[in-house]
PDB file of C-alpha atoms in Angstrom:
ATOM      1  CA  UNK A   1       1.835  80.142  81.050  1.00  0.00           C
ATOM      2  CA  UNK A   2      -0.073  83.569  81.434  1.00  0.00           C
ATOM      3  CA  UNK A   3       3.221  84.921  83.398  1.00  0.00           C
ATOM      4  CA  UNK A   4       5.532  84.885  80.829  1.00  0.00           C
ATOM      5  CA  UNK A   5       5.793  87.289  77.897  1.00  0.00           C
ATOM      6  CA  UNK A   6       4.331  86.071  74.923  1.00  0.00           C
ATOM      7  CA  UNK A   7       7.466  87.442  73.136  1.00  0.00           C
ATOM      8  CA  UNK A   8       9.711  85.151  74.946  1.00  0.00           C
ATOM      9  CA  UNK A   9       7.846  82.156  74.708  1.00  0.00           C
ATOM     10  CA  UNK A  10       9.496  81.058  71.147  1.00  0.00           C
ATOM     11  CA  UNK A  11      13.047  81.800  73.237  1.00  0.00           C
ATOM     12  CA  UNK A  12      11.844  79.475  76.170  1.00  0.00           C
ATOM     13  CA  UNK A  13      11.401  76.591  73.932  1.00  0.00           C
ATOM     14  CA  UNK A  14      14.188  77.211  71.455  1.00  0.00           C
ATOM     15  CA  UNK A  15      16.101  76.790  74.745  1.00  0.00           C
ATOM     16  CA  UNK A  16      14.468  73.500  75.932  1.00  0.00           C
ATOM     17  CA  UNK A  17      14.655  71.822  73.116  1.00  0.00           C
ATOM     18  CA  UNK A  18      18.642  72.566  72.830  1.00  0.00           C
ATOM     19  CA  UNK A  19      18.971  71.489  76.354  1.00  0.00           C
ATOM     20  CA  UNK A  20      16.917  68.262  75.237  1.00  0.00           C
ATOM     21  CA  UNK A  21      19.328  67.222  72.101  1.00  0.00           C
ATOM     22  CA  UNK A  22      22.278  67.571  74.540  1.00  0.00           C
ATOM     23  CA  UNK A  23      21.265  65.587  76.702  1.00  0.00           C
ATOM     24  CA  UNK A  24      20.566  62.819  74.027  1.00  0.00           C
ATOM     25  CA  UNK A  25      24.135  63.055  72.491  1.00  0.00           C
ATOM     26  CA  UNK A  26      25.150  62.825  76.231  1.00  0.00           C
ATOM     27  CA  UNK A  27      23.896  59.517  76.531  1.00  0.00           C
ATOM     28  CA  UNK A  28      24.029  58.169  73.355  1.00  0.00           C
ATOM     29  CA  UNK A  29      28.083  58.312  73.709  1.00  0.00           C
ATOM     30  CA  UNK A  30      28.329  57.130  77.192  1.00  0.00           C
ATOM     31  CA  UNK A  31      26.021  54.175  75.728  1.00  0.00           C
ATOM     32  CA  UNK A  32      28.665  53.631  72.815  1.00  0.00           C
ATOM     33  CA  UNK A  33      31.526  54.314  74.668  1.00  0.00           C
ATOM     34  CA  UNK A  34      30.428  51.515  77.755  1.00  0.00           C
ATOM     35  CA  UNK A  35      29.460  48.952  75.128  1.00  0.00           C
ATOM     36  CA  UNK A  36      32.899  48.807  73.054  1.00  0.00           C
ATOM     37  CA  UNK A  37      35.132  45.783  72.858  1.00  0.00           C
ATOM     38  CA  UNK A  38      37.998  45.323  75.134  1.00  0.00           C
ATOM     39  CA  UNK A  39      40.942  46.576  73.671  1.00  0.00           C
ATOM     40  CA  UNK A  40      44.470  45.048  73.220  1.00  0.00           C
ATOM     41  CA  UNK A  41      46.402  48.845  74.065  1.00  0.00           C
ATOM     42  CA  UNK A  42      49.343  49.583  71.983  1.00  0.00           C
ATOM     43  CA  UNK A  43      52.760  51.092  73.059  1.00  0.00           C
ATOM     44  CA  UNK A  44      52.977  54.757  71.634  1.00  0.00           C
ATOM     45  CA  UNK A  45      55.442  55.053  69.121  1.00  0.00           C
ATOM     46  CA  UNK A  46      57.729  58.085  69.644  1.00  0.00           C
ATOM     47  CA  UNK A  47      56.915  60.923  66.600  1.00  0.00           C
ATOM     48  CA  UNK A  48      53.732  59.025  65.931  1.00  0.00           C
ATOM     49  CA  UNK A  49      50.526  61.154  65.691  1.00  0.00           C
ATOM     50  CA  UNK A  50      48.351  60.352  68.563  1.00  0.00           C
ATOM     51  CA  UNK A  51      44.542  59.205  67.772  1.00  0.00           C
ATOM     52  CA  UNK A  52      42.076  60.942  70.162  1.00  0.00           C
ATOM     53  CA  UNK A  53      41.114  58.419  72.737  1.00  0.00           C
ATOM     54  CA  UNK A  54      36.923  58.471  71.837  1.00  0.00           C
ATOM     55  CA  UNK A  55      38.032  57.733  68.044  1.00  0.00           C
ATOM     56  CA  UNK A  56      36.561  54.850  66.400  1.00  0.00           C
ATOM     57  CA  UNK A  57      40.369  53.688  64.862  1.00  0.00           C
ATOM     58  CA  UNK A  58      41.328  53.851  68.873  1.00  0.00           C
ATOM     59  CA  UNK A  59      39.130  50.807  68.886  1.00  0.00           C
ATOM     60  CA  UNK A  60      40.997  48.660  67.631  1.00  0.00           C
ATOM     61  CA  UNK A  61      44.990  49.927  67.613  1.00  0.00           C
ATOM     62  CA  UNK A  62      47.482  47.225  67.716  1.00  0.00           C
ATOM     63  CA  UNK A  63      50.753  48.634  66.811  1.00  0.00           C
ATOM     64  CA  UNK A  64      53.403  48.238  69.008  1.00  0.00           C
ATOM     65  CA  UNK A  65      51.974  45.393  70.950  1.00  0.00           C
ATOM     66  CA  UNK A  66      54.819  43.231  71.743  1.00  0.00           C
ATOM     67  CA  UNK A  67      52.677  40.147  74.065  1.00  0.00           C
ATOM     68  CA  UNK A  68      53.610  40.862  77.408  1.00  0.00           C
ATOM     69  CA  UNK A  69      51.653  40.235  79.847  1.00  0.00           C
ATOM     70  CA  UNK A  70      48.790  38.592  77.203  1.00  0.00           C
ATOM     71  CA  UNK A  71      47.809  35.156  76.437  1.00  0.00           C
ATOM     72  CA  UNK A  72      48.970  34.159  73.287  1.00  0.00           C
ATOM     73  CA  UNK A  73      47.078  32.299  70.709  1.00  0.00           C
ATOM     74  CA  UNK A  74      48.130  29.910  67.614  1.00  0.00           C
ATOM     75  CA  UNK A  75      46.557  27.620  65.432  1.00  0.00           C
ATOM     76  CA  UNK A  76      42.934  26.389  66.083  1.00  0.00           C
ATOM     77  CA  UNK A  77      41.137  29.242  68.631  1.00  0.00           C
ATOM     78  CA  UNK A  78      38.056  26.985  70.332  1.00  0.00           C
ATOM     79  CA  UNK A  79      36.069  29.741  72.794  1.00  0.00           C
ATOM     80  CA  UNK A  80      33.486  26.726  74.173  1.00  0.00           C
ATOM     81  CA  UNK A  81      31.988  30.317  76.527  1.00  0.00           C
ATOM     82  CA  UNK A  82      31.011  31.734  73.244  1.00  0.00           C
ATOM     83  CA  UNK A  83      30.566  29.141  71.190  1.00  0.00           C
ATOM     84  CA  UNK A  84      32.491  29.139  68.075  1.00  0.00           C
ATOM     85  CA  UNK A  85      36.292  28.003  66.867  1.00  0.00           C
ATOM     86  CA  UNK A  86      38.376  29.749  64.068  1.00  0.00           C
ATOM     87  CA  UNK A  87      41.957  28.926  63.138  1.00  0.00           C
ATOM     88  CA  UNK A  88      44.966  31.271  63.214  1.00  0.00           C
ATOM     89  CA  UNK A  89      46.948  31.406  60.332  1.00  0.00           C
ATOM     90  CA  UNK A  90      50.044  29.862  60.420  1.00  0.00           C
ATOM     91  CA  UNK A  91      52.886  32.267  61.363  1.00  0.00           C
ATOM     92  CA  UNK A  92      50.595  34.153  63.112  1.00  0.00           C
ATOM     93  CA  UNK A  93      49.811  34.757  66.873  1.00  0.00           C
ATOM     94  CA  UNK A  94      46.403  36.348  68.670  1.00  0.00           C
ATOM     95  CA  UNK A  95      46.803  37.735  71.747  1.00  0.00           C
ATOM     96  CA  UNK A  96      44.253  38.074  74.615  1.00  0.00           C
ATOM     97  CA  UNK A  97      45.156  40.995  77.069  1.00  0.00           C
ATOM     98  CA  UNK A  98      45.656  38.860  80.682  1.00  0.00           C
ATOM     99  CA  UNK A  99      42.779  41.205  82.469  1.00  0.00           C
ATOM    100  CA  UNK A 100      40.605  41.018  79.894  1.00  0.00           C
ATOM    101  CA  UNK A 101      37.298  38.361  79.544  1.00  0.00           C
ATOM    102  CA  UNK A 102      37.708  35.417  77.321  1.00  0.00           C
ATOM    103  CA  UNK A 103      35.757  36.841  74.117  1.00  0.00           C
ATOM    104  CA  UNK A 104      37.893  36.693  71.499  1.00  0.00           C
ATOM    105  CA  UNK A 105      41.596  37.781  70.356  1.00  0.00           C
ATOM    106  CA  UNK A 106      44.099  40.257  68.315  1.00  0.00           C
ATOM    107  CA  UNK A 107      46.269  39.740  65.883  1.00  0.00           C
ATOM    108  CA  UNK A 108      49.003  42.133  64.821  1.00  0.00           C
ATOM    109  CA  UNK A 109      48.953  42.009  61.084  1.00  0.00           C
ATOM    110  CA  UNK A 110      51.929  45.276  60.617  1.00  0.00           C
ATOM    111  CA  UNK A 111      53.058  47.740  62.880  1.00  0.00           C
ATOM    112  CA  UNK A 112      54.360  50.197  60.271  1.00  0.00           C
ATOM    113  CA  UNK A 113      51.933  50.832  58.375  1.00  0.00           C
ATOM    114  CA  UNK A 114      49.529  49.440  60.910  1.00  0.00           C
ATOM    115  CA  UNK A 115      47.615  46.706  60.331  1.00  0.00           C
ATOM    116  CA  UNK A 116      45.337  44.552  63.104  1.00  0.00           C
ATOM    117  CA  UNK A 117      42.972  41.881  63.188  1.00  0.00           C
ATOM    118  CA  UNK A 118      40.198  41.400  66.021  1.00  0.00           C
ATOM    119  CA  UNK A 119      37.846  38.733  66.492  1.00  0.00           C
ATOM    120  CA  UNK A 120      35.149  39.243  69.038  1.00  0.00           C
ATOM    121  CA  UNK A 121      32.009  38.266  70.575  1.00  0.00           C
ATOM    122  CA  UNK A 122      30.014  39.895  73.266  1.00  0.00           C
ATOM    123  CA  UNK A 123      26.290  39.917  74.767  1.00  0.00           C
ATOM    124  CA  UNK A 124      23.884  42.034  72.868  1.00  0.00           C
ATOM    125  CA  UNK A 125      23.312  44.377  76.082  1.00  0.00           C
ATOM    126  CA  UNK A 126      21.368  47.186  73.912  1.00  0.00           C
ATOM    127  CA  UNK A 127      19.466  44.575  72.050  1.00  0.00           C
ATOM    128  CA  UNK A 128      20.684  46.026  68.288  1.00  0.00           C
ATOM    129  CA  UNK A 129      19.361  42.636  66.981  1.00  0.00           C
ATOM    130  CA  UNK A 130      20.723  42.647  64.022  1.00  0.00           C
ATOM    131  CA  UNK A 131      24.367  43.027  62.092  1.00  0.00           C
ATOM    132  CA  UNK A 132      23.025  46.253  60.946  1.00  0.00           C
ATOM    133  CA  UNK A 133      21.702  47.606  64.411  1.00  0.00           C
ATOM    134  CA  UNK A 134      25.489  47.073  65.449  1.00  0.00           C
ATOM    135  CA  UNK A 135      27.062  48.637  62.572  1.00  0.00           C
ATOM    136  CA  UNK A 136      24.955  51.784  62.739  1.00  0.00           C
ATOM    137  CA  UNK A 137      26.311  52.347  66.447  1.00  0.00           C
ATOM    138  CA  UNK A 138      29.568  51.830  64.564  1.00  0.00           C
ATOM    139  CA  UNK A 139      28.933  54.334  62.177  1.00  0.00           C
ATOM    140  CA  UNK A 140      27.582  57.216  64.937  1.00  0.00           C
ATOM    141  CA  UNK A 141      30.957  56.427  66.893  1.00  0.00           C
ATOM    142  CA  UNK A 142      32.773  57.309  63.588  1.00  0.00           C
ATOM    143  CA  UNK A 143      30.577  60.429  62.471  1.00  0.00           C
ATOM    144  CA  UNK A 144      30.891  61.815  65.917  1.00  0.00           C
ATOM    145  CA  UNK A 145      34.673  61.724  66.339  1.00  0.00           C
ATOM    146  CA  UNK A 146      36.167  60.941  63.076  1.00  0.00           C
ATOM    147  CA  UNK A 147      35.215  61.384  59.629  1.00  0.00           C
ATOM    148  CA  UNK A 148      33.240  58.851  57.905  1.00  0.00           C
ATOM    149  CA  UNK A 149      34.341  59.569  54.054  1.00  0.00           C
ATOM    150  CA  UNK A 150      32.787  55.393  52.782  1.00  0.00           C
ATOM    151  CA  UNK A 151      30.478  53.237  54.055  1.00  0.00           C
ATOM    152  CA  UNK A 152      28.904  50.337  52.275  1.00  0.00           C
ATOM    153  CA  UNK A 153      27.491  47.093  53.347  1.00  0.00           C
ATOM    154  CA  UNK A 154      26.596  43.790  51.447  1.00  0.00           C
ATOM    155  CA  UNK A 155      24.901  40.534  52.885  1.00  0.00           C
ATOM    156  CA  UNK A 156      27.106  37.978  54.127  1.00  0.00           C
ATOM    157  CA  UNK A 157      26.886  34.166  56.171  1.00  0.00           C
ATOM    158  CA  UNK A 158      29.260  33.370  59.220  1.00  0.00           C
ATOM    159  CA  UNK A 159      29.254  29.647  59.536  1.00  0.00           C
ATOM    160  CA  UNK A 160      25.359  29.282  58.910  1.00  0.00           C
ATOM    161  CA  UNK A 161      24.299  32.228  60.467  1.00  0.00           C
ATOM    162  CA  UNK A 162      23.028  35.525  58.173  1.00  0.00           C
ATOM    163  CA  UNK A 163      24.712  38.421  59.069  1.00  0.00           C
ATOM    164  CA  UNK A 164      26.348  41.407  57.234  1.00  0.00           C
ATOM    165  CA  UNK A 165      29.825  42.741  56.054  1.00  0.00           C
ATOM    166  CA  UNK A 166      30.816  46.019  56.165  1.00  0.00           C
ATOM    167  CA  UNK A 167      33.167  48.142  54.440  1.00  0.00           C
ATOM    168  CA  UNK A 168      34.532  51.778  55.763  1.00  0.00           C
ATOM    169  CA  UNK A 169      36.858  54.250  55.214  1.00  0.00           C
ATOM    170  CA  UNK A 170      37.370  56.757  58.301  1.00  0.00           C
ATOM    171  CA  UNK A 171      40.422  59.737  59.055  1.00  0.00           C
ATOM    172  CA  UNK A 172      41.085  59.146  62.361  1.00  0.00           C
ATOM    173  CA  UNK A 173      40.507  62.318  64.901  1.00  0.00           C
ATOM    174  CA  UNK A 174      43.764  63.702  65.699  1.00  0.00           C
ATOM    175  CA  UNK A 175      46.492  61.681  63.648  1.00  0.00           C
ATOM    176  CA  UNK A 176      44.516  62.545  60.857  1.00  0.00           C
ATOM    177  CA  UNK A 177      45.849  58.854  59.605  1.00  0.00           C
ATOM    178  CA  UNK A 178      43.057  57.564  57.126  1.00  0.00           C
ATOM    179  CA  UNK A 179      42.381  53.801  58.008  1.00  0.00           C
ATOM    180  CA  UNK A 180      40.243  51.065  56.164  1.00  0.00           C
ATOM    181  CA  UNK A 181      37.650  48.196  57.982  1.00  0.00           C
ATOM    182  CA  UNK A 182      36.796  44.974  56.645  1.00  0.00           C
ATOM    183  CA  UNK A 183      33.865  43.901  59.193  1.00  0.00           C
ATOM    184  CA  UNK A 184      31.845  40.931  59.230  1.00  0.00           C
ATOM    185  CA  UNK A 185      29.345  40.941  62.119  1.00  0.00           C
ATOM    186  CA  UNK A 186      26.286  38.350  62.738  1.00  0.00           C
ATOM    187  CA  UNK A 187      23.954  37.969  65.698  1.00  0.00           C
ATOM    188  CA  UNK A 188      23.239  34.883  66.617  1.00  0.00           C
ATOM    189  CA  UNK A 189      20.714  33.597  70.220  1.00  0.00           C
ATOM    190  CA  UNK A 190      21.727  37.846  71.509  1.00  0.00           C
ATOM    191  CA  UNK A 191      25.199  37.278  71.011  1.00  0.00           C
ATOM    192  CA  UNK A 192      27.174  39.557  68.460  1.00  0.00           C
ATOM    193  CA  UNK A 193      30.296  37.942  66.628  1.00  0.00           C
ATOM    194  CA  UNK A 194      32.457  39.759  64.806  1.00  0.00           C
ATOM    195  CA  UNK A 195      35.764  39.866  62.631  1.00  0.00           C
ATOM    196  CA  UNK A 196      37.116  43.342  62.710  1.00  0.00           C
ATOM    197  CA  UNK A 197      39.921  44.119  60.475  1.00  0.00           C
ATOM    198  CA  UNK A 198      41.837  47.751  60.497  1.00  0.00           C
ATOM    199  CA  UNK A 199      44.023  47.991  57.896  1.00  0.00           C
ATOM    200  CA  UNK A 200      45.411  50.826  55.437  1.00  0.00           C
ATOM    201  CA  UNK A 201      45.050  51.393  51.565  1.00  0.00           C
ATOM    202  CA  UNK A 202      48.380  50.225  50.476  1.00  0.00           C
ATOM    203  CA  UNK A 203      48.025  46.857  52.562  1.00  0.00           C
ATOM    204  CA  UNK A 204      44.338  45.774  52.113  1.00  0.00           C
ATOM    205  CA  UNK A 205      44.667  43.226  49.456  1.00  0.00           C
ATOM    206  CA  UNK A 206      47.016  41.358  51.746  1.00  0.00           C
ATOM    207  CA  UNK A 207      45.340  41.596  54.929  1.00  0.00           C
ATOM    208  CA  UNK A 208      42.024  40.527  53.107  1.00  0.00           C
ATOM    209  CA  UNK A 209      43.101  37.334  52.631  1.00  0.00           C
ATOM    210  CA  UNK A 210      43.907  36.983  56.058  1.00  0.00           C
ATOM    211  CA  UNK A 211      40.669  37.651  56.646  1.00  0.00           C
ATOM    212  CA  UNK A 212      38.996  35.501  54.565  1.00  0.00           C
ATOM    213  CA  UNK A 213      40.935  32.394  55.593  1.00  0.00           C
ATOM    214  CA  UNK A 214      40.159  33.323  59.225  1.00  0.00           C
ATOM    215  CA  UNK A 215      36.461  33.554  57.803  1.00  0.00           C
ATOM    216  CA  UNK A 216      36.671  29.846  56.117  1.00  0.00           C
ATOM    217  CA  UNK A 217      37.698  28.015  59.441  1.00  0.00           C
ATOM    218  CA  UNK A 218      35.178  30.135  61.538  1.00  0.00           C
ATOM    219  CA  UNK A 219      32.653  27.236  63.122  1.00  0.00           C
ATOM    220  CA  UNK A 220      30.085  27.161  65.936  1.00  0.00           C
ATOM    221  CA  UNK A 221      31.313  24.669  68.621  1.00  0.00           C
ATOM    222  CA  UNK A 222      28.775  23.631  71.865  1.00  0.00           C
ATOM    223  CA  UNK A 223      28.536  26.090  74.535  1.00  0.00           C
ATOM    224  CA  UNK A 224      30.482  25.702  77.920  1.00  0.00           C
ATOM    225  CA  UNK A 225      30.446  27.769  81.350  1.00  0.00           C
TER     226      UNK A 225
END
């Protein structure tokens, strides 16, 4: 560029390349934030700290959901679209929000302190491949809203099927509210299953074992449109 000042060339491309990286972030959260699972929304509690809408622990809130309007869920959960059965606990109930497609269900494990229970599936749209391609989009969304102060992962078998489970601690952006995940997640023919729970410190042991029962029954059942 023989116009240009050699002086200001270092400027021009200092410039450029912030311009560049902005543009990246740009994408990378409308990417994350299109691809989410669909989310059972809570009631706001009056008082309560709000949690910024683009946090990762606004993925999965459940307190103060009450049913209405949703499909409720006990017992033995067959999805024949997905593929795969798991049983509800008994004295429990999942709910599936009425507008929302047939993937999967919440349960509300506490509503003070909050405690909640998804199981998912959903079409690998940004082919991650693996359990670990999906957690690290899990751990971005985290880092770039909340604070990600644990992360550690350890190998782990849905039903057959190698995948991985995943352990986190995250403070939530804007309650400030710290929040724990228990996450298994395997991907099986470019479909991603997962069993997200949310739970706090004080309640973990108990909700665990919810967990792992719901992990025991989990099966793979034949496919049906």
């Amino acid at each position: 560029m023989p116009w240009i000042r050699p002086g200001l060339l270092p400027i021009i491309r200092m410039i450029a390349a912030a311009l560049a990286l902005g543009a990246t972030a740009a994408a990378l959260i409308v990417v994350d934030l299109s691809t989410r699972p669909p989310v059972l929304r809570a009631s706001t509690r009056r008082g309560a700290p709000a949690v910024q809408a683009n946090s990762y622990c606004a993925a999965m809130q459940g307190p103060g959901f009450d049913g209405r309007g949703a499909i409720a869920h006990t017992g033995r959960y067959v999805n024949a679209t997905y593929g795969y059965a798991v049983t509800i606990p008994p004295g429990l109930t999942g709910y599936t929000a009425a507008a929302a497609a047939p993937r999967g269900f919440g349960i509300i494990l506490s509503e003070q302190p909050s405690a909640f229970l998804r199981v998912d599936a959903g079409y690998d749209a940004l082919y991650d491949i693996t359990a670990t391609g999906v957690h690290l989009r899990d751990t971005a969304t985290a880092r770039l809203f909340d604070k990600l102060l644990q992360d550690r992962s350890e190998s782990y078998s849905l039903a057959g099927v190698q995948g991985g489970r995943y352990h986190m601690t995250v403070r939530c952006a804007g309650s400030g509210r710290i929040y724990v995940y228990d996450e298994v997640i395997v991907v099986r023919d470019r479909e991603i299953y997962r069993l997200d729970l949310q739970s706090v410190p004080a309640r973990l042991a108990a909700d665990d074992r919810v967990l792992e029962a719901m992990l025991r029954s989990f099966s793979w059942v034949p496919l049906r449109p």
